[in-house]
XYZ file of C-alpha atoms in Angstrom:
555
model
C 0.000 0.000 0.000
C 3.225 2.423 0.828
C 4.457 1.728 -2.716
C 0.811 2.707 -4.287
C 1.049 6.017 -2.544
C 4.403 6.834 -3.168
C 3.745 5.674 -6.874
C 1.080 8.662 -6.900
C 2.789 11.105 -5.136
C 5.660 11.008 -7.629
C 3.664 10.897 -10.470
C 4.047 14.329 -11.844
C 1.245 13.790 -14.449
C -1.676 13.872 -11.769
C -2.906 16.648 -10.507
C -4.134 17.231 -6.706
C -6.520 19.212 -5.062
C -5.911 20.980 -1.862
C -8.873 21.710 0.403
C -8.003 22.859 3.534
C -11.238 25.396 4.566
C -12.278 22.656 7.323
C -9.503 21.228 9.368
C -8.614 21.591 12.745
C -5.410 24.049 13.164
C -3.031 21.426 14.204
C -3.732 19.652 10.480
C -4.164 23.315 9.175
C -0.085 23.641 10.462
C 1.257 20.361 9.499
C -0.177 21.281 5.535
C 1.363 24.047 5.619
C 4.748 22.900 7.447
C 5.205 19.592 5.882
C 3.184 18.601 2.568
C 3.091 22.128 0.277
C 6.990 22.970 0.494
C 7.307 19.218 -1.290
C 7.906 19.748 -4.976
C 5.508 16.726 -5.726
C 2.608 18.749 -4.360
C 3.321 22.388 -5.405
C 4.194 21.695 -8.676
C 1.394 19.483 -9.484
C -1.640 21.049 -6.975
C -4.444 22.022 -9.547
C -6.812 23.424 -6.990
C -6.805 25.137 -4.000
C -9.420 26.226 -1.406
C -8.838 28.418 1.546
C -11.463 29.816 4.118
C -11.300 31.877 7.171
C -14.891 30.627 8.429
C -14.381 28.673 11.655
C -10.645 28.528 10.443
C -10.091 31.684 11.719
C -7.193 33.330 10.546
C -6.120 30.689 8.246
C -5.717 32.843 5.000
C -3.273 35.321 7.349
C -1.170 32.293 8.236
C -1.355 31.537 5.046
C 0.332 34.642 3.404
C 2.075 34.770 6.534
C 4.091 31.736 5.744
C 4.155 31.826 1.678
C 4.967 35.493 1.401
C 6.378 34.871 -2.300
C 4.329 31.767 -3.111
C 3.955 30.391 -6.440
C 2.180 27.581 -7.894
C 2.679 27.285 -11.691
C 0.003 24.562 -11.983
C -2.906 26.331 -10.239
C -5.687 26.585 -12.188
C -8.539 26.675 -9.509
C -8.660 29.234 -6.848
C -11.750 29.848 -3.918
C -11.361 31.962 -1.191
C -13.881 32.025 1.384
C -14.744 35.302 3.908
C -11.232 36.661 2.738
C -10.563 40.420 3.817
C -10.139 42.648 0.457
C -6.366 42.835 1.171
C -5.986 39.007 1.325
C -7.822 38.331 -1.693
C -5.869 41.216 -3.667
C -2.738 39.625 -2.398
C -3.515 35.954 -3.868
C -4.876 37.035 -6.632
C -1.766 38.921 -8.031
C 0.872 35.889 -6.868
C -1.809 33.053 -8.166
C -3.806 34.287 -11.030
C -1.515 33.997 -13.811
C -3.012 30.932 -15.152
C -6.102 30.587 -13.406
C -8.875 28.929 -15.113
C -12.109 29.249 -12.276
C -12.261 31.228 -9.275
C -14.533 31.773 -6.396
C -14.825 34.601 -4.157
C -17.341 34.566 -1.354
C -17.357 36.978 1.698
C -19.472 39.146 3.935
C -16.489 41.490 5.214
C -17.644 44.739 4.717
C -15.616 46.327 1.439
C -14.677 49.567 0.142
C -17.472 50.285 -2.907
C -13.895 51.456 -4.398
C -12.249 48.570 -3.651
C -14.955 45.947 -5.003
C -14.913 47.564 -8.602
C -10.995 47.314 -8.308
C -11.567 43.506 -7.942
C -14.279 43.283 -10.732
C -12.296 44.835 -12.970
C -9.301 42.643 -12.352
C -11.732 39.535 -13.033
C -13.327 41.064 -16.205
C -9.551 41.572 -17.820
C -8.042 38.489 -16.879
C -7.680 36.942 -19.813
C -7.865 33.132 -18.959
C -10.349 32.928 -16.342
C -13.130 30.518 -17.901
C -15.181 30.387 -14.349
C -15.926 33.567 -12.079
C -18.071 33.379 -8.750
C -17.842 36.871 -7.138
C -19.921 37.126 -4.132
C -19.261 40.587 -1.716
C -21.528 42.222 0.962
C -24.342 44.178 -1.152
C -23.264 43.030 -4.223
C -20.961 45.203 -6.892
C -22.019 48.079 -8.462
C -20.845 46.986 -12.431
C -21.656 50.154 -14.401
C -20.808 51.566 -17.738
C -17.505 53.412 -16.377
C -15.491 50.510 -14.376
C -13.975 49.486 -17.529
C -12.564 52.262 -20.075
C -11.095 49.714 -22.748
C -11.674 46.793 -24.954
C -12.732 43.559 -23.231
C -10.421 40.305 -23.911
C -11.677 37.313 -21.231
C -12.909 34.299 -22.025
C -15.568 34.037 -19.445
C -17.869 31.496 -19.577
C -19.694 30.991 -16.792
C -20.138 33.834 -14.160
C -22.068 33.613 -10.706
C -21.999 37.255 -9.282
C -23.383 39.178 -6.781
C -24.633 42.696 -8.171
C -26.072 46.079 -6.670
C -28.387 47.012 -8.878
C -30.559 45.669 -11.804
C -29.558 48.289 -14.508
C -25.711 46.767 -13.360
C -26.960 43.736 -15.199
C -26.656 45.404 -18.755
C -23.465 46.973 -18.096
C -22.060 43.829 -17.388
C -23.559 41.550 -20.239
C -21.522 44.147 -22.587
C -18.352 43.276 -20.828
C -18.554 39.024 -21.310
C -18.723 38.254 -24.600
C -18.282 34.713 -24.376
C -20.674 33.677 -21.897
C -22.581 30.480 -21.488
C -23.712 30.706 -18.360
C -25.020 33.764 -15.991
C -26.348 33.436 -12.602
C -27.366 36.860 -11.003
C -28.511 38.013 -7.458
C -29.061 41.634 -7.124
C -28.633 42.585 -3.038
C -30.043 46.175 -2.716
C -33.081 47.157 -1.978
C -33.144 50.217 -4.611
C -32.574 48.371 -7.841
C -31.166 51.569 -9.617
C -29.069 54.101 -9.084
C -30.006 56.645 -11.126
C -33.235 56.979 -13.256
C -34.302 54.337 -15.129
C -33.326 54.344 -19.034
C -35.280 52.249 -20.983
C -33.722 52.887 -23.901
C -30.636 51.410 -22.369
C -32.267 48.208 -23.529
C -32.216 48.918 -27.259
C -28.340 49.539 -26.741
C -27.535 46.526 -24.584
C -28.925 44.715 -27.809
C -25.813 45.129 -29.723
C -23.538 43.456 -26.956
C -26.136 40.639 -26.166
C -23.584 37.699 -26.114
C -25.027 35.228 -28.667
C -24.037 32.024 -26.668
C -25.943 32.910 -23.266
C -28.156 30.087 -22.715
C -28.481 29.678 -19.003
C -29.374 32.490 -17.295
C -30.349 32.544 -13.145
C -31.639 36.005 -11.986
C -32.579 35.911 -8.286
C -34.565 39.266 -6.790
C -33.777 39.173 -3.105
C -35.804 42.289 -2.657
C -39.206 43.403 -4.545
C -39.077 46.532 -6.281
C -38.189 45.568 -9.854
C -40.766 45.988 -12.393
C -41.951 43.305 -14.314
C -41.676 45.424 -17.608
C -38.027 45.594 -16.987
C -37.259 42.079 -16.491
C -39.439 41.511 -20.017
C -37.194 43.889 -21.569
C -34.347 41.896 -20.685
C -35.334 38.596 -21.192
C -36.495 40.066 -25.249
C -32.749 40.491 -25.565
C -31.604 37.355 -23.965
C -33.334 35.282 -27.155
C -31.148 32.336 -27.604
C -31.678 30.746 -23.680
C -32.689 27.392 -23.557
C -32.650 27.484 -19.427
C -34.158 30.087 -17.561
C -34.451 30.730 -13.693
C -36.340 33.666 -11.806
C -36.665 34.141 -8.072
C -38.821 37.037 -6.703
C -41.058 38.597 -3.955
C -42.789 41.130 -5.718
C -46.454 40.625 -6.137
C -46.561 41.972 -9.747
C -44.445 39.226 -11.120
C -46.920 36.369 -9.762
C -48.979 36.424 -13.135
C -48.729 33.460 -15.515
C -50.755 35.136 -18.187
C -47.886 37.885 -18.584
C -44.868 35.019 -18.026
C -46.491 33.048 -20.973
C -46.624 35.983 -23.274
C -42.897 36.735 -22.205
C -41.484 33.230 -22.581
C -43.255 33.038 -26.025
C -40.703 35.293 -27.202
C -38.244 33.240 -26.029
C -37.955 30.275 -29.449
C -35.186 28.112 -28.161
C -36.316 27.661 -24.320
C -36.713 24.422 -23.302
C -36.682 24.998 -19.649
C -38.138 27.139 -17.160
C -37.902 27.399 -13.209
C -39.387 29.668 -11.024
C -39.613 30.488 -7.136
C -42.246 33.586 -6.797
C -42.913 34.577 -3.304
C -45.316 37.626 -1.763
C -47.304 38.710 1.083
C -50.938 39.611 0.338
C -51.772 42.025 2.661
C -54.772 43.003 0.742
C -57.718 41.761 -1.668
C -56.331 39.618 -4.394
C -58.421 36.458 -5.888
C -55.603 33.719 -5.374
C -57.886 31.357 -8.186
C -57.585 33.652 -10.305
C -53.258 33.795 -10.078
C -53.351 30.151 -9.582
C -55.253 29.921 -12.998
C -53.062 32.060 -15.124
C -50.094 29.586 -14.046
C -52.785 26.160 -15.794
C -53.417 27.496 -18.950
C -52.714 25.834 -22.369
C -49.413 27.231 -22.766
C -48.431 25.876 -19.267
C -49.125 22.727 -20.224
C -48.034 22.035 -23.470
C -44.730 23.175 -22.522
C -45.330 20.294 -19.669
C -43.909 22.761 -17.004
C -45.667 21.805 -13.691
C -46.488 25.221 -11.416
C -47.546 24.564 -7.996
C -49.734 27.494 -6.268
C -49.388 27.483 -1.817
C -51.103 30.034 0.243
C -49.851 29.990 3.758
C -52.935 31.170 5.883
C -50.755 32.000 8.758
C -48.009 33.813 7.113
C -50.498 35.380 4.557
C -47.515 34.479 2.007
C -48.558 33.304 -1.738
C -45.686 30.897 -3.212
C -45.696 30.205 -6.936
C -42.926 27.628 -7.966
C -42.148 25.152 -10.284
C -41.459 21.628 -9.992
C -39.096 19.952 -8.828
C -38.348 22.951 -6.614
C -35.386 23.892 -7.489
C -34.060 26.208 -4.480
C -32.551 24.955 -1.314
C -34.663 26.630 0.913
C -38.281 25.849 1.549
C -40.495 27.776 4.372
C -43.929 26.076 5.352
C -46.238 26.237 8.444
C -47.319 23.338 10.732
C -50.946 23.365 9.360
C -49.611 22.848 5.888
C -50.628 25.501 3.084
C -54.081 25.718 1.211
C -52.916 24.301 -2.568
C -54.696 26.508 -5.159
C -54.394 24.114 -8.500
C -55.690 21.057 -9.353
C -52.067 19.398 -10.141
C -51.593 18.852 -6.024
C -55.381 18.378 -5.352
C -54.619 15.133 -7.321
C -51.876 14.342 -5.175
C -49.468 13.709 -8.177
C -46.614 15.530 -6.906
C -43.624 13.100 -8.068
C -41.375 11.848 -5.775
C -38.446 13.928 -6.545
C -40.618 17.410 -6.197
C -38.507 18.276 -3.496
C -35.245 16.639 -3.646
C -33.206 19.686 -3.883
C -34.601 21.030 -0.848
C -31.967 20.752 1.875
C -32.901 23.316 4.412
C -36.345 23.490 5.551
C -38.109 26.644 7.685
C -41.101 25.794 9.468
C -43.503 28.306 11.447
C -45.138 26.638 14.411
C -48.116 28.722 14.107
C -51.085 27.101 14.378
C -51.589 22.895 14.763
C -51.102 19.900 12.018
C -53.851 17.934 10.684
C -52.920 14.612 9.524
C -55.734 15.754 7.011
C -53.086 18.096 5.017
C -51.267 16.545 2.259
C -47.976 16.807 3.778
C -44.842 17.741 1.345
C -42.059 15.044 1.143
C -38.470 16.467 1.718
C -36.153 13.430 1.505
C -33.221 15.513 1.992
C -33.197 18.279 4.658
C -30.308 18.445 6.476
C -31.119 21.552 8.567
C -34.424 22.621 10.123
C -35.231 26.338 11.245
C -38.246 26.323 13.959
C -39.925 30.430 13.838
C -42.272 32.343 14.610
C -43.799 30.916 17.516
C -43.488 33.268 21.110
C -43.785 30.327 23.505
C -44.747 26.490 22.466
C -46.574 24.140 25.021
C -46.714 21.068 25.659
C -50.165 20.243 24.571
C -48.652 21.333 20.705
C -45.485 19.052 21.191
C -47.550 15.980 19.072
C -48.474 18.348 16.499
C -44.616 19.639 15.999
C -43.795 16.278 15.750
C -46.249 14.320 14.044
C -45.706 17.473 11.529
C -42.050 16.418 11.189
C -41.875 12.629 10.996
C -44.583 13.083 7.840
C -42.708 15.796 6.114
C -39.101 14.657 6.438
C -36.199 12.139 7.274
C -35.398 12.804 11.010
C -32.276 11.037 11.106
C -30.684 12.826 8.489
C -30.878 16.596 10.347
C -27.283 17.479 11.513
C -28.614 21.339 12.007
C -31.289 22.193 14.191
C -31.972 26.446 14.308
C -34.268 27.423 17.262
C -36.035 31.069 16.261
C -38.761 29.698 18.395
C -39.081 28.831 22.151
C -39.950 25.445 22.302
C -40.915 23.614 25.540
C -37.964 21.504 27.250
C -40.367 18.384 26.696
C -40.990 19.307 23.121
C -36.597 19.690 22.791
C -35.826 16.426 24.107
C -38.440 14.604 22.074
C -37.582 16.189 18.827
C -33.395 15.497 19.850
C -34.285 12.217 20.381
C -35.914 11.485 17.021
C -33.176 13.109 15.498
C -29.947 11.603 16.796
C -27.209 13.341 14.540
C -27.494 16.510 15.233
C -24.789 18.148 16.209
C -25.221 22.096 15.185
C -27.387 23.806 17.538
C -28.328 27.492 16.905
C -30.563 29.523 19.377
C -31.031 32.837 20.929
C -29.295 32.480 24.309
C -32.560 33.578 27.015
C -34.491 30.527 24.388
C -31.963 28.165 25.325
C -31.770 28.687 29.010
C -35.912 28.816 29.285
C -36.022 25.277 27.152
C -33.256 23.903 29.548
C -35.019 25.339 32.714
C -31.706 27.551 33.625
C -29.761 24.312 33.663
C -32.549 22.711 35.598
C -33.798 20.110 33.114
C -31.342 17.385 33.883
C -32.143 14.618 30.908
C -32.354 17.602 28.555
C -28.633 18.688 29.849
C -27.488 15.454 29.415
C -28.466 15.078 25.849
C -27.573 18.773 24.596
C -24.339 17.747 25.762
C -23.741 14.594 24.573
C -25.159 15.930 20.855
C -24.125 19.146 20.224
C -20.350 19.794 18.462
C -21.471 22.994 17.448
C -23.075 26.120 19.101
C -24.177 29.366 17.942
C -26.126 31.593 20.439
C -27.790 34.872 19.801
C -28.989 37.934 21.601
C -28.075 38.218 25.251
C -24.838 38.006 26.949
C -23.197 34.258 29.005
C -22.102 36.044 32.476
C -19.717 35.238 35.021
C -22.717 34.273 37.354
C -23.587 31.067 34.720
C -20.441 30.186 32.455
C -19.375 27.605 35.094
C -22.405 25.810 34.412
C -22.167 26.579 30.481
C -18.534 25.069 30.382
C -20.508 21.911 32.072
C -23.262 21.679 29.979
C -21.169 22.400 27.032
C -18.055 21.013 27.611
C -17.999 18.752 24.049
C -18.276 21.490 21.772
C -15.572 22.318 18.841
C -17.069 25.435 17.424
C -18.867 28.209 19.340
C -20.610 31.644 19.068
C -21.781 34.102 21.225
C -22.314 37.529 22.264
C -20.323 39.206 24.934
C -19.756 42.981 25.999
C -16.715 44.248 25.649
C -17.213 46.909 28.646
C -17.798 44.110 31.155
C -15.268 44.118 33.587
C -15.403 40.067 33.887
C -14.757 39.945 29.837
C -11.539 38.390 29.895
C -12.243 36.031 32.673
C -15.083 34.950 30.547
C -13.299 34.392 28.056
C -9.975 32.556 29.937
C -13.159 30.605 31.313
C -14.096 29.160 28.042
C -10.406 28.497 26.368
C -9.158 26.889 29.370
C -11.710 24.349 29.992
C -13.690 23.909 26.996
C -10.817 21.381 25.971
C -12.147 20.280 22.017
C -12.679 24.065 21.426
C -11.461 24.671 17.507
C -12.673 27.979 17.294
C -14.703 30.577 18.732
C -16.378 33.639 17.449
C -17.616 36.230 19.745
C -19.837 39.414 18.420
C -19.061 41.771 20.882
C -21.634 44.734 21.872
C -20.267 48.520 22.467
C -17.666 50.527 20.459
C -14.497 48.551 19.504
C -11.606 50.958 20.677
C -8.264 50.974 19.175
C -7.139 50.499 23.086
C -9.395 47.461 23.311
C -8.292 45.516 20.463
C -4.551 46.562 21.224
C -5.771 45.094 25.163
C -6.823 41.535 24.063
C -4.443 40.639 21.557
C -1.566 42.146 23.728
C -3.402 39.282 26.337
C -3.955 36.308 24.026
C -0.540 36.484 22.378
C 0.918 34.602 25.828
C -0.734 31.334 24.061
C 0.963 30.566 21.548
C -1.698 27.736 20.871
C -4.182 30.699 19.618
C -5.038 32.873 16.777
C -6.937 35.832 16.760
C -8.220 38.960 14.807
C -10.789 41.174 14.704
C -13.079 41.214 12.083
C -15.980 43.830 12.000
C -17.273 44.128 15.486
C -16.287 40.080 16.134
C -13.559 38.570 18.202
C -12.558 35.074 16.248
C -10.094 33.041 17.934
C -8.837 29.669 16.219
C -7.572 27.106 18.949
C -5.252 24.305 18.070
């Protein structure tokens, strides 16, 4: 077996890909001590992926130790919740012959400073694949580019600021195949709108955009501009749309829109709103089952969640990741789910599921199959008794595959009973995320002994919320907690017991990997200056601020 691995390892014709954005520090070190310096790895890694979440720090030590890195063969880059500077920094020594690139983060960035890094991506000139994903998106107008364009983009997942930024940027990829949009800002233009701007976007439509994903996370676009666009786009074959705006939940105006469309063969949608006033819901549900509907054999599904008041148009299979729903189920508005023909991979892509826990379950409610949720929000609820635990529950084992849950996300108080029942139908999870006064109600302030004893066998992970873990109680939160390997929490940076607190928690949580504290008040120069001056005598830590949050990675 020794021979087989060295045979690989000194093959110089295979290429290797280096993930290191989950690993404990100690294997975070030794990869960076002992297996990139080989010539065998450097010279032959293809891919590389670096994050700072929960590995705190890791793209510093990174730079910190390669200061003059180089890796001929790299052709694949992602960085995840990089600081600007960082991914400036890699991007100059590694980008040479870089083929795909990802850039996710929510650090807050210079609006100067993201078109800097746009441009860089739109005039490197051998990228192929861009993702480019920054707080509030990018602001891509007409002026961040002042000469000719000469990438080969072909695929581009980006994050933008505003819708008329959508134009602007279609003129500057020539070559795309596939474009995946989410526009982040609540104002969708910056200036006044220009329709006009459509009829000159026309000339730089690139011909071989077939694919085309346009999420709306907020609601005031206009449906007539999204029409526009879409008459230009007239060569797609797949086409997505995500939206909350109650204008766009008409499938008389879609159909005339997609008509125009010759080579589509495809077409998913997600349309959410709130009706907060008169609207005939048969009548939208109709508009989505005429002839057109069906004879391009696109299947529309039409929910109204009583209890939310929220209208949900989509297509099936759903093809988000998120699905919200309410315990009582939603009131289906076309006769496709009245016949209870849903096929049995409607929901397949669904891997987080939100549920409200307003209201009770009726075994009488078609309940929706989601064979693959891995994580499970509980809202909206102000208190939950116990008389409602067999309703959470019976709601639960219908709708989805207990066992396979690994993160459970408490937005509502649930009754201690209702916890420990719920835990012990769903024995792998280990990610626990709560408002902190939630948690110590459902656990009786450490009183609820069984309910202790399970939280602590479970739970690896543990993110709390709101309210701050004194001095008075952290003895008995070590206790309770004392298996945990990633943790955040609030703290105030003005209480005088902060750094006991905090000595507290790194000196006897003992399989503490990292910790991330948001800390309340004004983050002083003298503070920061303070702490790191104080956790700089361990030499087993790394820290750094980041925004108004303390993040500490532990080997």
């Amino acid at each position: 077996l020794n021979n087989r691995f060295n045979l690989i390892i000194n093959d110089f014709q295979l290429s290797l890909h280096l993930d290191i954005s989950h690993i404990s520090k100690y294997e975070f070190d030794y990869c960076l001590s002992s297996i990139l310096p080989l010539p065998s790895v450097l010279l032959r890694l293809y891919s590389l992926h670096i994050s700072n979440d929960e590995t705190y720090g890791a793209i510093a030590l990174f730079i910190r130790q390669y200061p003059y890195i180089n890796i001929p063969s790299l052709r694949s880059l992602s960085l995840t919740d990089a600081t600007i500077s960082q991914i400036k920094f890699l991007f100059q020594k590694l980008s040479i012959k870089l083929e795909h690139i990802s850039i996710v983060t929510n650090r807050t960035i210079d609006i100067n400073d993201k078109r800097q890094l746009c441009q860089l991506l739109l005039k490197h000139k051998t990228l192929r694949s861009c993702r480019l994903s920054l707080c509030d998106g990018v602001d891509c107008d007409e002026t961040i580019l002042n000469n000719s364009i000469n990438n080969q983009l072909e695929n581009v997942i980006i994050d933008l600021s505003y819708f008329q930024n959508i134009l602007t940027l279609l003129s500057y990829i020539p070559n795309i195949k596939q474009l995946t949009i989410n526009i982040n800002q609540q104002k969708y233009y910056n200036q006044d709108y220009d329709a006009a701007a459509f009829d000159i976007v026309r000339l730089y439509i690139p011909i071989q955009l077939t694919y085309f994903n346009l999420n709306l996370r907020f609601s005031n676009v206009e449906f007539e501009h999204i029409e526009q666009l879409l008459n230009c786009l007239i060569n797609l074959k797949h086409l997505c749309c995500s939206s909350f705006r109650v204008e766009l939940v008409d499938g008389y105006r879609w159909a005339q829109v997609l008509e125009r469309l010759p080579l589509l063969r495809r077409f998913e949608c997600v349309m959410t709103t709130y009706i907060y006033h008169s609207l005939d819901l048969n009548l939208i549900s109709q508009s989505f089952q005429t002839l057109f509907w069906k004879e391009k054999n696109w299947s529309v599904v039409c929910d109204y969640f009583q209890y939310l008041s929220r209208l949900i148009i989509y297509t099936i299979p759903f093809y988000k990741n998120l699905f919200t729903s309410t315990l009582n189920g939603s009131q289906s508005l076309n006769e496709f789910d009245d016949r209870n023909i849903l096929p049995n991979n409607a929901y397949d892509k669904v891997t987080h599921l939100k549920v409200s826990v307003q209201g009770l379950h009726s075994d009488s409610i078609p309940a929706r199959k989601f064979r693959f949720v891995t994580s499970l929000s509980l809202c909206d609820g102000e208190s939950y008794s116990d008389h409602s635990n067999s309703s959470l529950l019976s709601y639960l084992t219908s709708t989805i595959d207990l066992t396979k849950i690994r993160h459970l996300k408490l937005y509502s108080l649930l009754s201690g009973h209702t916890l420990f029942s719920l835990l012990c139908k769903a024995p792998n999870i280990d990610c626990l995320s709560s408002s902190y006064h939630n948690l110590l109600q459902m656990i009786n302030d450490f009183g609820d002994v069984w309910l202790c004893w399970l939280l602590n066998t479970m739970i690896k992970k543990l993110t709390l919320s709101y309210g701050r873990l004194t001095l008075s109680i952290v003895d008995q939160f070590i206790e309770l907690f004392s298996n945990i390997e990633h943790l955040s929490l609030c703290m105030n940076m003005d209480d005088i017991d902060f750094q006991e607190i905090l000595l507290k928690l790194l000196q006897n949580l003992t399989h503490l990997s990292s910790i991330r504290i948001s800390l309340a008040g004004k983050l002083t120069d003298h503070f920061q200056s303070q702490t790191f001056t104080w956790l700089s005598t361990n030499s087993q830590l790394y820290s750094e601020f980041n925004d108004n949050f303390l993040d500490i990675w532990i080997t």
